[in-house]
Short mmCIF file of C-alpha atoms in Angstrom, two decimals:
data_model
loop_
_atom_site.label_atom_id
_atom_site.label_comp_id
_atom_site.label_asym_id
_atom_site.label_seq_id
_atom_site.Cartn_x
_atom_site.Cartn_y
_atom_site.Cartn_z
CA MET A 5 80.12 48.27 -8.98
CA THR A 6 76.86 50.06 -8.34
CA ALA A 7 74.84 50.93 -11.44
CA THR A 8 74.68 54.69 -11.14
CA THR A 9 74.96 55.85 -14.75
CA GLY A 10 72.18 58.17 -15.86
CA PRO A 11 71.20 61.78 -16.31
CA LYS A 12 70.82 64.25 -13.46
CA THR A 13 68.46 67.20 -13.39
CA GLY A 14 71.07 69.66 -12.16
CA PRO A 15 74.79 69.86 -11.57
CA ASP A 16 74.49 68.67 -7.99
CA ALA A 17 71.24 66.70 -8.20
CA GLY A 18 71.35 63.34 -6.46
CA PRO A 19 69.18 60.36 -7.34
CA LEU A 20 65.53 60.38 -6.35
CA LEU A 21 65.76 56.62 -5.85
CA ALA A 22 68.87 54.63 -4.91
CA VAL A 23 68.48 50.85 -4.77
CA ARG A 24 71.43 49.03 -3.22
CA ASP A 25 72.01 45.25 -3.17
CA LEU A 26 68.28 44.56 -3.05
CA THR A 27 67.58 40.90 -2.39
CA MET A 28 64.42 38.84 -2.05
CA THR A 29 64.50 35.20 -0.96
CA PHE A 30 61.29 33.22 -0.71
CA PRO A 31 61.54 30.32 1.75
CA GLY A 32 60.89 26.75 0.65
CA ARG A 33 57.69 25.00 1.61
CA ARG A 34 57.51 23.54 5.08
CA GLY A 35 57.06 19.82 5.26
CA ARG A 36 58.74 19.27 1.93
CA ARG A 37 62.34 19.40 0.84
CA ARG A 38 62.33 22.43 -1.37
CA ALA A 39 65.14 24.95 -1.62
CA ALA A 40 64.59 28.63 -0.99
CA VAL A 41 64.15 30.75 -4.10
CA ARG A 42 66.31 33.87 -4.47
CA ALA A 43 64.04 35.83 -6.82
CA VAL A 44 66.15 39.01 -6.67
CA ASP A 45 69.87 38.76 -6.02
CA GLY A 46 71.72 41.98 -5.19
CA VAL A 47 70.08 44.47 -7.55
CA SER A 48 71.45 48.04 -7.51
CA PHE A 49 70.55 51.09 -9.58
CA ASP A 50 69.77 54.81 -9.33
CA LEU A 51 66.83 56.73 -10.73
CA ALA A 52 67.10 60.49 -11.21
CA PRO A 53 64.16 62.90 -10.80
CA GLY A 54 62.07 62.93 -13.97
CA GLU A 55 63.90 59.95 -15.47
CA THR A 56 62.36 56.73 -16.80
CA LEU A 57 64.31 53.50 -16.37
CA GLY A 58 63.14 50.40 -18.22
CA LEU A 59 63.59 47.09 -16.39
CA VAL A 60 63.44 44.21 -18.87
CA GLY A 61 64.00 40.48 -19.00
CA GLU A 62 62.29 37.13 -19.42
CA SER A 63 59.32 36.14 -17.28
CA GLY A 64 60.43 35.04 -13.82
CA CYS A 65 63.68 37.04 -13.79
CA GLY A 66 62.61 39.13 -10.77
CA LYS A 67 61.42 42.36 -12.42
CA SER A 68 58.02 42.56 -10.73
CA THR A 69 59.42 41.45 -7.38
CA THR A 70 61.94 44.30 -7.58
CA GLY A 71 59.18 46.82 -8.26
CA ARG A 72 57.03 45.56 -5.42
CA MET A 73 59.92 45.81 -2.97
CA ILE A 74 60.57 49.41 -3.99
CA VAL A 75 57.02 50.44 -3.05
CA ARG A 76 57.08 48.10 -0.03
CA LEU A 77 54.37 45.71 -1.16
CA LEU A 78 57.04 43.10 -0.42
CA GLU A 79 59.57 43.28 2.40
CA PRO A 80 63.16 42.89 1.14
CA THR A 81 65.28 40.10 2.58
CA ALA A 82 68.35 42.33 2.35
CA GLY A 83 69.58 45.55 0.80
CA SER A 84 68.15 49.06 0.89
CA VAL A 85 65.77 51.37 -0.94
CA VAL A 86 66.71 55.01 -0.43
CA TYR A 87 64.05 57.46 -1.58
CA ALA A 88 64.83 61.19 -1.59
CA GLY A 89 67.79 60.54 0.72
CA ARG A 90 65.83 58.42 3.23
CA ASP A 91 66.10 54.65 3.61
CA ILE A 92 62.50 53.41 3.41
CA SER A 93 63.26 49.69 3.25
CA ARG A 94 62.87 49.19 7.01
CA LEU A 95 60.32 51.88 7.89
CA SER A 96 57.22 50.84 9.79
CA GLN A 97 53.92 51.06 7.93
CA ARG A 98 52.99 54.05 10.07
CA ALA A 99 56.18 55.91 9.19
CA LEU A 100 55.80 54.92 5.55
CA LYS A 101 52.22 56.22 5.19
CA PRO A 102 53.08 59.88 4.42
CA LEU A 103 55.62 58.76 1.79
CA ARG A 104 53.05 56.67 -0.05
CA ARG A 105 51.76 59.92 -1.53
CA GLU A 106 55.00 60.10 -3.50
CA LEU A 107 55.41 56.40 -4.37
CA GLN A 108 52.67 54.81 -6.47
CA MET A 109 52.27 51.74 -8.65
CA VAL A 110 50.43 50.86 -11.86
CA PHE A 111 49.67 47.14 -12.03
CA GLN A 112 49.80 44.69 -14.92
CA ASP A 113 46.18 43.50 -15.06
CA PRO A 114 43.91 46.55 -14.97
CA HIS A 115 40.71 44.73 -14.06
CA SER A 116 42.16 42.57 -11.28
CA SER A 117 43.75 45.66 -9.69
CA LEU A 118 40.41 47.50 -9.46
CA ASN A 119 37.86 46.61 -6.78
CA PRO A 120 34.78 45.37 -8.69
CA HIS A 121 32.48 46.41 -5.83
CA GLN A 122 33.54 50.07 -5.84
CA THR A 123 32.66 52.84 -8.24
CA VAL A 124 35.39 54.52 -10.24
CA ALA A 125 34.93 57.63 -8.08
CA ARG A 126 35.80 55.66 -4.95
CA ILE A 127 38.66 53.78 -6.63
CA VAL A 128 40.39 56.95 -7.86
CA ALA A 129 39.63 58.99 -4.72
CA ASP A 130 40.55 56.27 -2.24
CA PRO A 131 44.28 57.19 -1.99
CA LEU A 132 43.22 60.76 -1.20
CA LEU A 133 40.71 59.63 1.42
CA VAL A 134 43.39 57.50 3.08
CA GLN A 135 45.59 60.61 3.27
CA GLY A 136 42.79 62.59 4.97
CA VAL A 137 41.44 64.62 2.04
CA PRO A 138 37.72 65.50 2.52
CA ALA A 139 35.32 63.40 0.43
CA ALA A 140 33.95 66.28 -1.66
CA GLU A 141 37.43 67.52 -2.55
CA ALA A 142 38.59 63.98 -3.31
CA ARG A 143 35.72 63.46 -5.76
CA GLU A 144 36.44 66.78 -7.47
CA ARG A 145 40.07 65.86 -7.90
CA ALA A 146 39.07 62.40 -9.16
CA ALA A 147 36.98 64.06 -11.88
CA GLY A 148 39.99 66.12 -12.95
CA LEU A 149 42.18 63.02 -13.04
CA MET A 150 39.67 61.23 -15.27
CA GLU A 151 39.99 64.03 -17.80
CA LEU A 152 43.77 63.98 -17.47
CA VAL A 153 43.93 60.32 -18.52
CA GLY A 154 41.47 60.72 -21.40
CA LEU A 155 38.19 59.69 -19.75
CA VAL A 156 35.17 61.80 -18.83
CA PRO A 157 33.89 62.70 -15.33
CA GLU A 158 30.55 61.07 -16.18
CA HIS A 159 32.33 57.72 -15.83
CA LEU A 160 32.91 58.26 -12.12
CA ASP A 161 29.74 56.48 -10.96
CA ARG A 162 30.28 53.38 -13.08
CA PHE A 163 31.85 50.12 -11.91
CA PRO A 164 35.02 48.58 -13.40
CA HIS A 165 33.18 45.86 -15.35
CA ALA A 166 31.70 48.59 -17.59
CA PHE A 167 35.11 49.47 -19.04
CA SER A 168 37.40 47.95 -21.64
CA GLY A 169 40.92 46.86 -20.71
CA GLY A 170 42.44 50.10 -21.99
CA GLN A 171 39.90 52.23 -20.13
CA ALA A 172 40.44 50.22 -16.94
CA GLN A 173 44.19 50.80 -17.19
CA ARG A 174 43.55 54.54 -17.57
CA ILE A 175 41.55 54.36 -14.34
CA GLY A 176 44.48 52.59 -12.66
CA ILE A 177 46.82 55.32 -13.87
CA ALA A 178 44.44 58.01 -12.58
CA ARG A 179 44.43 56.31 -9.17
CA ALA A 180 48.23 56.21 -9.15
CA LEU A 181 48.38 59.94 -9.95
CA ALA A 182 45.79 60.95 -7.34
CA THR A 183 48.24 61.86 -4.59
CA GLY A 184 50.67 63.74 -6.85
CA PRO A 185 53.51 61.19 -6.76
CA ARG A 186 57.12 61.85 -7.73
CA LEU A 187 57.82 58.21 -8.59
CA ILE A 188 55.66 55.67 -10.45
CA VAL A 189 56.45 51.96 -10.67
CA ALA A 190 54.65 50.69 -13.78
CA ASP A 191 54.62 46.88 -13.67
CA GLU A 192 53.98 45.53 -17.18
CA PRO A 193 51.28 48.19 -17.67
CA VAL A 194 50.42 47.21 -21.25
CA SER A 195 51.15 43.47 -21.46
CA ALA A 196 47.53 42.47 -20.71
CA LEU A 197 46.12 44.80 -23.40
CA ASP A 198 45.48 44.40 -27.12
CA VAL A 199 48.25 45.70 -29.37
CA SER A 200 46.06 48.51 -30.67
CA VAL A 201 45.39 49.69 -27.11
CA GLN A 202 49.00 49.31 -25.97
CA ALA A 203 50.14 52.24 -28.09
CA GLN A 204 47.48 54.48 -26.55
CA ILE A 205 48.48 53.63 -22.98
CA VAL A 206 52.21 53.92 -23.72
CA GLY A 207 51.59 57.33 -25.30
CA LEU A 208 49.53 58.39 -22.29
CA LEU A 209 52.21 57.33 -19.81
CA ASP A 210 54.91 59.08 -21.81
CA ARG A 211 52.89 62.30 -22.02
CA LEU A 212 52.04 62.30 -18.32
CA ARG A 213 55.65 61.59 -17.39
CA ARG A 214 56.83 64.63 -19.35
CA GLU A 215 54.02 66.96 -18.31
CA LEU A 216 54.13 66.08 -14.61
CA GLY A 217 57.89 65.55 -14.30
CA LEU A 218 57.48 62.03 -12.96
CA ALA A 219 60.26 59.54 -12.40
CA CYS A 220 59.23 56.08 -13.55
CA LEU A 221 60.48 52.53 -13.21
CA PHE A 222 58.91 50.91 -16.29
CA ILE A 223 58.89 47.13 -15.98
CA ALA A 224 58.30 45.24 -19.24
CA HIS A 225 59.37 42.36 -21.42
CA ASP A 226 58.58 44.20 -24.67
CA LEU A 227 61.80 45.94 -25.66
CA ALA A 228 60.09 47.93 -28.43
CA VAL A 229 57.84 49.57 -25.83
CA VAL A 230 60.77 50.24 -23.51
CA LYS A 231 62.72 51.91 -26.31
CA ARG A 232 59.86 54.34 -26.91
CA VAL A 233 59.34 55.57 -23.35
CA CYS A 234 62.58 55.08 -21.40
CA ASP A 235 65.77 57.11 -20.97
CA ARG A 236 67.83 54.15 -19.78
CA VAL A 237 67.36 50.41 -19.75
CA ALA A 238 68.40 47.73 -17.25
CA VAL A 239 68.40 44.09 -18.34
CA MET A 240 67.74 41.41 -15.70
CA TYR A 241 68.57 37.74 -15.84
CA LEU A 242 67.82 35.30 -13.03
CA GLY A 243 67.49 37.99 -10.37
CA ARG A 244 70.50 40.10 -11.36
CA ILE A 245 71.08 43.11 -13.57
CA VAL A 246 73.45 42.09 -16.34
CA GLU A 247 73.51 45.35 -18.32
CA ILE A 248 72.36 48.89 -17.58
CA GLY A 249 72.92 52.13 -19.39
CA ASP A 250 71.77 54.74 -21.86
CA LYS A 251 68.93 53.41 -24.01
CA ASP A 252 70.40 54.43 -27.35
CA ARG A 253 73.78 52.89 -26.58
CA VAL A 254 72.35 49.62 -25.26
CA TYR A 255 70.02 49.20 -28.24
CA ALA A 256 72.61 50.16 -30.83
CA ALA A 257 75.47 48.05 -29.45
CA PRO A 258 74.45 45.62 -26.68
CA ALA A 259 77.47 44.45 -24.71
CA HIS A 260 76.04 41.43 -22.86
CA PRO A 261 75.26 38.24 -24.83
CA TYR A 262 71.84 38.02 -23.17
CA THR A 263 70.97 41.59 -24.18
CA ARG A 264 72.05 40.83 -27.74
CA ALA A 265 69.76 37.79 -27.83
CA LEU A 266 66.79 39.76 -26.47
CA LEU A 267 67.23 42.57 -28.98
CA SER A 268 67.58 40.14 -31.88
CA ALA A 269 63.98 39.06 -31.21
CA VAL A 270 62.55 42.60 -31.49
CA PRO A 271 60.78 42.96 -34.87
CA LEU A 272 62.19 45.59 -37.22
CA PRO A 273 59.83 47.92 -39.14
CA ASP A 274 61.83 47.42 -42.36
CA PRO A 275 60.91 44.01 -43.89
CA ALA A 276 64.18 43.78 -45.80
CA ALA A 277 66.25 44.45 -42.68
CA GLU A 278 64.13 41.97 -40.73
CA ARG A 279 64.81 39.21 -43.28
CA ALA A 280 68.53 40.01 -43.48
CA ARG A 281 69.42 40.04 -39.82
CA GLU A 282 70.47 37.02 -37.79
CA ARG A 283 68.25 35.89 -34.94
CA ILE A 284 70.15 34.72 -31.85
CA VAL A 285 68.45 31.67 -30.34
CA LEU A 286 69.60 30.77 -26.85
CA ALA A 287 70.02 27.11 -25.96
CA GLY A 288 67.88 25.65 -23.20
CA ASP A 289 65.70 27.37 -20.64
CA PRO A 290 66.66 29.74 -17.81
CA PRO A 291 67.92 27.82 -14.75
CA SER A 292 65.70 27.63 -11.70
CA PRO A 293 66.30 30.43 -9.17
CA ALA A 294 66.06 27.72 -6.53
CA ALA A 295 69.24 26.13 -7.94
CA PRO A 296 71.20 28.76 -9.88
CA PRO A 297 74.41 27.63 -11.57
CA PRO A 298 77.76 28.71 -10.11
CA GLY A 299 79.71 31.60 -11.53
CA CYS A 300 77.86 33.61 -14.14
CA THR A 301 74.26 32.41 -14.06
CA PHE A 302 73.99 32.91 -17.82
CA HIS A 303 76.92 30.65 -18.71
CA PRO A 304 74.85 27.46 -19.44
CA ARG A 305 73.14 29.35 -22.31
CA CYS A 306 75.95 31.68 -23.35
CA PRO A 307 77.77 31.04 -26.67
CA LYS A 308 80.86 32.86 -25.34
CA ALA A 309 81.17 31.04 -21.99
CA GLN A 310 84.66 29.99 -20.85
CA ASP A 311 86.04 28.39 -17.69
CA VAL A 312 86.16 31.66 -15.75
CA CYS A 313 82.43 32.14 -16.42
CA ARG A 314 81.69 28.84 -14.68
CA ARG A 315 83.80 29.77 -11.64
CA GLU A 316 83.32 33.49 -11.02
CA ALA A 317 80.24 35.68 -11.07
CA PRO A 318 81.04 38.88 -13.02
CA LEU A 319 80.40 42.25 -11.41
CA LEU A 320 78.82 45.24 -13.12
CA ARG A 321 81.60 47.35 -14.62
CA VAL A 322 82.07 49.94 -17.34
CA PRO A 323 83.29 48.02 -20.43
CA VAL A 324 84.84 51.08 -22.10
CA PRO A 325 86.23 54.01 -20.05
CA GLY A 326 83.87 56.96 -20.07
CA GLU A 327 80.90 54.99 -21.37
CA ARG A 328 77.53 55.55 -19.64
CA ARG A 329 76.85 51.86 -19.28
CA GLU A 330 77.75 48.93 -17.02
CA VAL A 331 77.87 45.25 -17.93
CA ALA A 332 78.20 42.10 -15.83
CA CYS A 333 80.16 39.94 -18.24
CA HIS A 334 83.72 38.62 -18.35
CA PHE A 335 83.82 39.03 -22.15
CA PRO A 336 81.53 41.91 -23.13
CA GLU A 337 81.18 43.22 -26.65
CA THR A 338 83.04 46.51 -26.84
CA GLY A 339 82.65 47.36 -30.51
#
Protein backbone atom coordinates (compact mmCIF):
# COMPACT_ATOMS: atom_id res chain seq x y z
CA MET A 1 0.00 0.00 0.00
CA THR A 2 1.23 3.48 -0.78
CA ALA A 3 1.84 5.70 2.23
CA THR A 4 -0.56 8.53 1.52
CA THR A 5 -1.86 9.44 4.97
CA GLY A 6 -1.50 13.10 5.86
CA PRO A 7 -3.26 16.44 5.91
CA LYS A 8 -4.41 18.29 2.82
CA THR A 9 -4.67 22.04 2.45
CA GLY A 10 -8.13 21.97 0.91
CA PRO A 11 -10.94 19.53 0.24
CA ASP A 12 -9.59 18.63 -3.18
CA ALA A 13 -5.90 19.41 -2.69
CA GLY A 14 -3.56 16.77 -4.05
CA PRO A 15 -0.03 16.15 -2.80
CA LEU A 16 2.72 18.58 -3.72
CA LEU A 17 5.14 15.65 -3.80
CA ALA A 18 4.29 12.02 -4.57
CA VAL A 19 7.14 9.52 -4.27
CA ARG A 20 6.36 6.07 -5.66
CA ASP A 21 8.49 2.93 -5.29
CA LEU A 22 11.70 4.96 -5.27
CA THR A 23 14.74 2.72 -5.50
CA MET A 24 18.48 3.35 -5.56
CA THR A 25 20.98 0.57 -6.23
CA PHE A 26 24.68 1.30 -6.20
CA PRO A 27 26.68 -1.15 -8.33
CA GLY A 28 29.47 -3.23 -6.83
CA ARG A 29 33.09 -2.39 -7.52
CA ARG A 30 34.51 -3.57 -10.80
CA GLY A 31 37.38 -5.99 -10.56
CA ARG A 32 36.22 -7.30 -7.22
CA ARG A 33 33.41 -9.59 -6.21
CA ARG A 34 31.17 -7.22 -4.36
CA ALA A 35 27.39 -7.28 -4.44
CA ALA A 36 25.36 -4.27 -5.47
CA VAL A 37 23.96 -2.21 -2.61
CA ARG A 38 20.24 -1.38 -2.62
CA ALA A 39 20.36 1.76 -0.48
CA VAL A 40 16.69 2.62 -1.02
CA ASP A 41 14.19 -0.14 -1.70
CA GLY A 42 10.73 0.88 -2.92
CA VAL A 43 10.05 3.98 -0.82
CA SER A 44 6.63 5.64 -1.28
CA PHE A 45 5.04 8.62 0.44
CA ASP A 46 3.12 11.84 -0.21
CA LEU A 47 3.85 15.34 1.02
CA ALA A 48 1.06 17.93 1.07
CA PRO A 49 1.61 21.66 0.44
CA GLY A 50 2.84 23.33 3.62
CA GLU A 51 3.39 20.02 5.42
CA THR A 52 6.57 18.82 7.12
CA LEU A 53 7.37 15.11 7.03
CA GLY A 54 10.16 13.78 9.23
CA LEU A 55 12.23 10.93 7.78
CA VAL A 56 14.07 9.12 10.57
CA GLY A 57 16.17 6.02 11.10
CA GLU A 58 19.65 4.78 11.92
CA SER A 59 22.68 5.93 9.96
CA GLY A 60 22.91 4.13 6.63
CA CYS A 61 19.19 3.37 6.32
CA GLY A 62 18.83 5.41 3.10
CA LYS A 63 17.37 8.69 4.40
CA SER A 64 19.86 11.04 2.76
CA THR A 65 19.89 9.03 -0.47
CA THR A 66 16.11 9.41 -0.64
CA GLY A 67 16.36 13.17 -0.19
CA ARG A 68 19.04 13.52 -2.84
CA MET A 69 16.98 11.56 -5.35
CA ILE A 70 13.97 13.81 -4.76
CA VAL A 71 15.96 16.91 -5.74
CA ARG A 72 17.76 14.96 -8.48
CA LEU A 73 21.26 15.15 -7.04
CA LEU A 74 21.14 11.38 -7.53
CA GLU A 75 19.42 9.58 -10.39
CA PRO A 76 16.94 6.94 -9.16
CA THR A 77 17.41 3.36 -10.32
CA ALA A 78 13.63 2.91 -10.39
CA GLY A 79 10.43 4.52 -9.23
CA SER A 80 9.10 8.04 -9.69
CA VAL A 81 9.12 11.47 -8.09
CA VAL A 82 6.01 13.45 -9.02
CA TYR A 83 6.20 17.13 -8.10
CA ALA A 84 3.10 19.31 -8.53
CA GLY A 85 1.59 16.66 -10.81
CA ARG A 86 4.68 16.28 -13.02
CA ASP A 87 7.06 13.32 -12.99
CA ILE A 88 10.51 14.88 -12.59
CA SER A 89 12.46 11.67 -12.02
CA ARG A 90 13.41 11.31 -15.69
CA LEU A 91 13.55 14.94 -16.82
CA SER A 92 16.68 16.17 -18.54
CA GLN A 93 18.78 18.70 -16.67
CA ARG A 94 17.63 21.37 -19.11
CA ALA A 95 13.96 20.61 -18.50
CA LEU A 96 14.58 20.41 -14.76
CA LYS A 97 16.29 23.82 -14.49
CA PRO A 98 13.12 25.95 -14.15
CA LEU A 99 11.78 23.59 -11.46
CA ARG A 100 14.91 23.95 -9.35
CA ARG A 101 13.52 27.30 -8.22
CA GLU A 102 10.85 25.36 -6.34
CA LEU A 103 12.98 22.45 -5.06
CA GLN A 104 15.88 23.30 -2.76
CA MET A 105 18.05 21.49 -0.24
CA VAL A 106 19.71 22.34 3.08
CA PHE A 107 22.76 20.16 3.68
CA GLN A 108 24.07 18.49 6.82
CA ASP A 109 27.50 20.10 7.16
CA PRO A 110 27.11 23.86 6.77
CA HIS A 111 30.76 24.66 6.13
CA SER A 112 31.41 21.90 3.57
CA SER A 113 28.30 22.95 1.63
CA LEU A 114 29.52 26.56 1.24
CA ASN A 115 32.22 27.46 -1.27
CA PRO A 116 35.15 28.79 0.82
CA HIS A 117 36.37 30.91 -2.10
CA GLN A 118 33.13 32.85 -2.52
CA THR A 119 31.68 35.64 -0.43
CA VAL A 120 28.37 35.14 1.32
CA ALA A 121 26.79 37.57 -1.17
CA ARG A 122 27.77 35.32 -4.07
CA ILE A 123 26.80 32.12 -2.24
CA VAL A 124 23.29 33.33 -1.41
CA ALA A 125 22.74 35.11 -4.73
CA ASP A 126 24.13 32.33 -6.91
CA PRO A 127 20.80 30.44 -7.33
CA LEU A 128 19.23 33.71 -8.49
CA LEU A 129 22.06 34.42 -10.93
CA VAL A 130 21.69 30.92 -12.39
CA GLN A 131 18.00 31.67 -12.96
CA GLY A 132 18.85 34.90 -14.82
CA VAL A 133 18.21 37.50 -12.11
CA PRO A 134 20.38 40.65 -12.63
CA ALA A 135 23.37 40.90 -10.27
CA ALA A 136 22.23 44.08 -8.49
CA GLU A 137 18.77 42.67 -7.81
CA ALA A 138 20.25 39.35 -6.68
CA ARG A 139 22.48 41.11 -4.14
CA GLU A 140 19.56 43.16 -2.83
CA ARG A 141 17.49 40.04 -2.36
CA ALA A 142 20.44 38.30 -0.70
CA ALA A 143 20.61 41.11 1.85
CA GLY A 144 16.92 40.64 2.63
CA LEU A 145 17.41 36.90 3.03
CA MET A 146 20.25 37.46 5.49
CA GLU A 147 17.90 39.46 7.68
CA LEU A 148 15.20 36.82 7.30
CA VAL A 149 17.47 34.12 8.75
CA GLY A 150 18.74 36.29 11.61
CA LEU A 151 21.98 37.66 10.15
CA VAL A 152 22.84 41.20 9.04
CA PRO A 153 23.48 42.48 5.49
CA GLU A 154 26.95 43.63 6.57
CA HIS A 155 27.95 39.94 6.57
CA LEU A 156 27.49 39.69 2.81
CA ASP A 157 31.11 40.47 1.92
CA ARG A 158 32.63 38.00 4.36
CA PHE A 159 33.78 34.47 3.54
CA PRO A 160 32.38 31.29 5.13
CA HIS A 161 35.39 30.70 7.41
CA ALA A 162 34.43 33.86 9.36
CA PHE A 163 31.20 32.28 10.64
CA SER A 164 30.33 29.79 13.35
CA GLY A 165 28.57 26.53 12.49
CA GLY A 166 25.15 27.94 13.37
CA GLN A 167 25.74 31.10 11.33
CA ALA A 168 26.99 29.04 8.37
CA GLN A 169 23.84 26.92 8.49
CA ARG A 170 21.74 30.10 8.46
CA ILE A 171 23.61 31.11 5.30
CA GLY A 172 22.82 27.70 3.79
CA ILE A 173 19.15 28.19 4.64
CA ALA A 174 19.18 31.68 3.10
CA ARG A 175 20.64 30.20 -0.10
CA ALA A 176 17.94 27.54 -0.17
CA LEU A 177 15.23 30.21 0.20
CA ALA A 178 16.68 32.53 -2.46
CA THR A 179 14.51 31.32 -5.34
CA GLY A 180 11.27 31.19 -3.34
CA PRO A 181 10.92 27.39 -3.20
CA ARG A 182 7.75 25.49 -2.37
CA LEU A 183 9.62 22.41 -1.12
CA ILE A 184 12.75 22.17 1.05
CA VAL A 185 14.67 18.94 1.67
CA ALA A 186 16.56 19.47 4.94
CA ASP A 187 19.17 16.71 5.25
CA GLU A 188 20.23 16.41 8.91
CA PRO A 189 20.37 20.22 9.14
CA VAL A 190 21.35 20.34 12.82
CA SER A 191 23.32 17.14 13.44
CA ALA A 192 26.71 18.83 12.87
CA LEU A 193 25.93 21.67 15.30
CA ASP A 194 26.33 22.08 19.05
CA VAL A 195 23.23 21.29 21.10
CA SER A 196 22.81 24.93 22.11
CA VAL A 197 22.82 26.00 18.45
CA GLN A 198 20.54 23.18 17.29
CA ALA A 199 17.54 24.68 19.06
CA GLN A 200 18.10 28.02 17.32
CA ILE A 201 18.27 26.46 13.85
CA VAL A 202 15.28 24.18 14.49
CA GLY A 203 13.29 27.20 15.68
CA LEU A 204 14.34 29.17 12.62
CA LEU A 205 13.32 26.39 10.22
CA ASP A 206 9.98 25.96 11.96
CA ARG A 207 9.26 29.70 11.85
CA LEU A 208 10.22 30.02 8.19
CA ARG A 209 8.14 26.97 7.28
CA ARG A 210 5.05 28.52 8.87
CA GLU A 211 5.61 32.06 7.62
CA LEU A 212 6.46 31.08 4.04
CA GLY A 213 4.10 28.11 3.73
CA LEU A 214 6.90 25.73 2.80
CA ALA A 215 6.59 21.99 2.47
CA CYS A 216 9.58 20.25 4.02
CA LEU A 217 11.11 16.79 4.07
CA PHE A 218 13.07 16.90 7.33
CA ILE A 219 15.68 14.14 7.45
CA ALA A 220 17.09 13.40 10.90
CA HIS A 221 18.06 10.73 13.38
CA ASP A 222 17.11 12.83 16.42
CA LEU A 223 13.49 11.97 17.15
CA ALA A 224 13.15 14.78 19.71
CA VAL A 225 13.91 17.33 16.98
CA VAL A 226 11.52 15.65 14.55
CA LYS A 227 8.72 15.73 17.11
CA ARG A 228 9.11 19.49 17.48
CA VAL A 229 8.98 20.50 13.82
CA CYS A 230 7.12 17.79 11.88
CA ASP A 231 3.45 17.07 11.17
CA ARG A 232 4.05 13.43 10.28
CA VAL A 233 6.93 11.01 10.68
CA ALA A 234 8.20 8.18 8.48
CA VAL A 235 10.57 5.61 9.96
CA MET A 236 13.10 3.92 7.66
CA TYR A 237 14.96 0.69 8.19
CA LEU A 238 17.41 -0.77 5.69
CA GLY A 239 16.07 1.23 2.75
CA ARG A 240 12.35 0.78 3.44
CA ILE A 241 9.69 2.73 5.29
CA VAL A 242 8.40 0.56 8.12
CA GLU A 243 5.98 3.04 9.72
CA ILE A 244 4.49 6.35 8.61
CA GLY A 245 1.72 8.45 10.03
CA ASP A 246 0.59 11.31 12.21
CA LYS A 247 3.37 12.43 14.55
CA ASP A 248 1.31 12.41 17.73
CA ARG A 249 -0.05 8.92 17.07
CA VAL A 250 3.32 7.42 16.16
CA TYR A 251 5.05 8.92 19.20
CA ALA A 252 2.27 8.03 21.62
CA ALA A 253 1.73 4.45 20.44
CA PRO A 254 4.36 3.18 17.98
CA ALA A 255 3.12 0.13 16.10
CA HIS A 256 6.37 -1.22 14.62
CA PRO A 257 8.93 -2.87 16.95
CA TYR A 258 11.72 -0.82 15.39
CA THR A 259 9.86 2.44 16.00
CA ARG A 260 9.26 1.40 19.61
CA ALA A 261 12.98 0.76 20.08
CA LEU A 262 13.95 4.12 18.56
CA LEU A 263 11.51 6.05 20.73
CA SER A 264 12.63 4.24 23.88
CA ALA A 265 16.05 5.86 23.40
CA VAL A 266 14.67 9.44 23.30
CA PRO A 267 15.43 11.14 26.65
CA LEU A 268 12.41 12.26 28.66
CA PRO A 269 12.39 15.70 30.36
CA ASP A 270 10.98 14.20 33.58
CA PRO A 271 13.82 12.45 35.49
CA ALA A 272 11.41 10.18 37.36
CA ALA A 273 9.72 9.05 34.15
CA GLU A 274 13.13 8.55 32.53
CA ARG A 275 14.26 6.26 35.35
CA ALA A 276 10.99 4.31 35.40
CA ARG A 277 10.64 3.47 31.75
CA GLU A 278 12.10 0.42 30.05
CA ARG A 279 14.75 0.91 27.39
CA ILE A 280 14.42 -1.46 24.41
CA VAL A 281 17.86 -2.62 23.29
CA LEU A 282 17.94 -4.32 19.90
CA ALA A 283 20.18 -7.32 19.42
CA GLY A 284 22.99 -7.13 16.88
CA ASP A 285 23.64 -4.56 14.18
CA PRO A 286 21.59 -3.69 11.08
CA PRO A 287 22.25 -6.16 8.24
CA SER A 288 24.27 -5.01 5.26
CA PRO A 289 22.16 -3.55 2.43
CA ALA A 290 24.40 -5.55 0.11
CA ALA A 291 23.03 -8.77 1.64
CA PRO A 292 19.64 -8.06 3.24
CA PRO A 293 17.90 -10.95 4.99
CA PRO A 294 14.86 -12.55 3.35
CA GLY A 295 11.35 -11.67 4.41
CA CYS A 296 11.11 -8.77 6.81
CA THR A 297 14.56 -7.20 6.92
CA PHE A 298 14.09 -6.39 10.61
CA HIS A 299 13.39 -9.96 11.69
CA PRO A 300 16.99 -10.82 12.82
CA ARG A 301 16.72 -8.08 15.48
CA CYS A 302 13.00 -8.22 16.21
CA PRO A 303 11.80 -9.70 19.54
CA LYS A 304 8.43 -10.57 17.96
CA ALA A 305 9.73 -12.35 14.84
CA GLN A 306 7.99 -15.57 13.76
CA ASP A 307 8.34 -17.90 10.77
CA VAL A 308 6.21 -15.74 8.48
CA CYS A 309 8.56 -12.80 9.16
CA ARG A 310 11.49 -14.82 7.81
CA ARG A 311 9.59 -15.79 4.65
CA GLU A 312 7.47 -12.80 3.63
CA ALA A 313 8.24 -9.10 3.48
CA PRO A 314 5.32 -7.19 5.05
CA LEU A 315 3.65 -4.40 3.08
CA LEU A 316 2.63 -1.02 4.47
CA ARG A 317 -0.96 -1.28 5.68
CA VAL A 318 -3.30 0.47 8.08
CA PRO A 319 -3.17 -1.54 11.35
CA VAL A 320 -6.52 -0.25 12.63
CA PRO A 321 -9.33 0.79 10.24
CA GLY A 322 -9.60 4.55 9.98
CA GLU A 323 -6.21 5.23 11.54
CA ARG A 324 -3.97 7.82 9.82
CA ARG A 325 -0.95 5.57 9.88
CA GLU A 326 0.57 2.67 7.95
CA VAL A 327 2.89 -0.03 9.27
CA ALA A 328 4.97 -2.70 7.53
CA CYS A 329 4.78 -5.44 10.13
CA HIS A 330 3.06 -8.83 10.33
CA PHE A 331 2.37 -8.33 14.06
CA PRO A 332 2.01 -4.60 14.74
CA GLU A 333 1.07 -3.16 18.10
CA THR A 334 -2.53 -2.02 17.89
CA GLY A 335 -3.15 -0.87 21.44
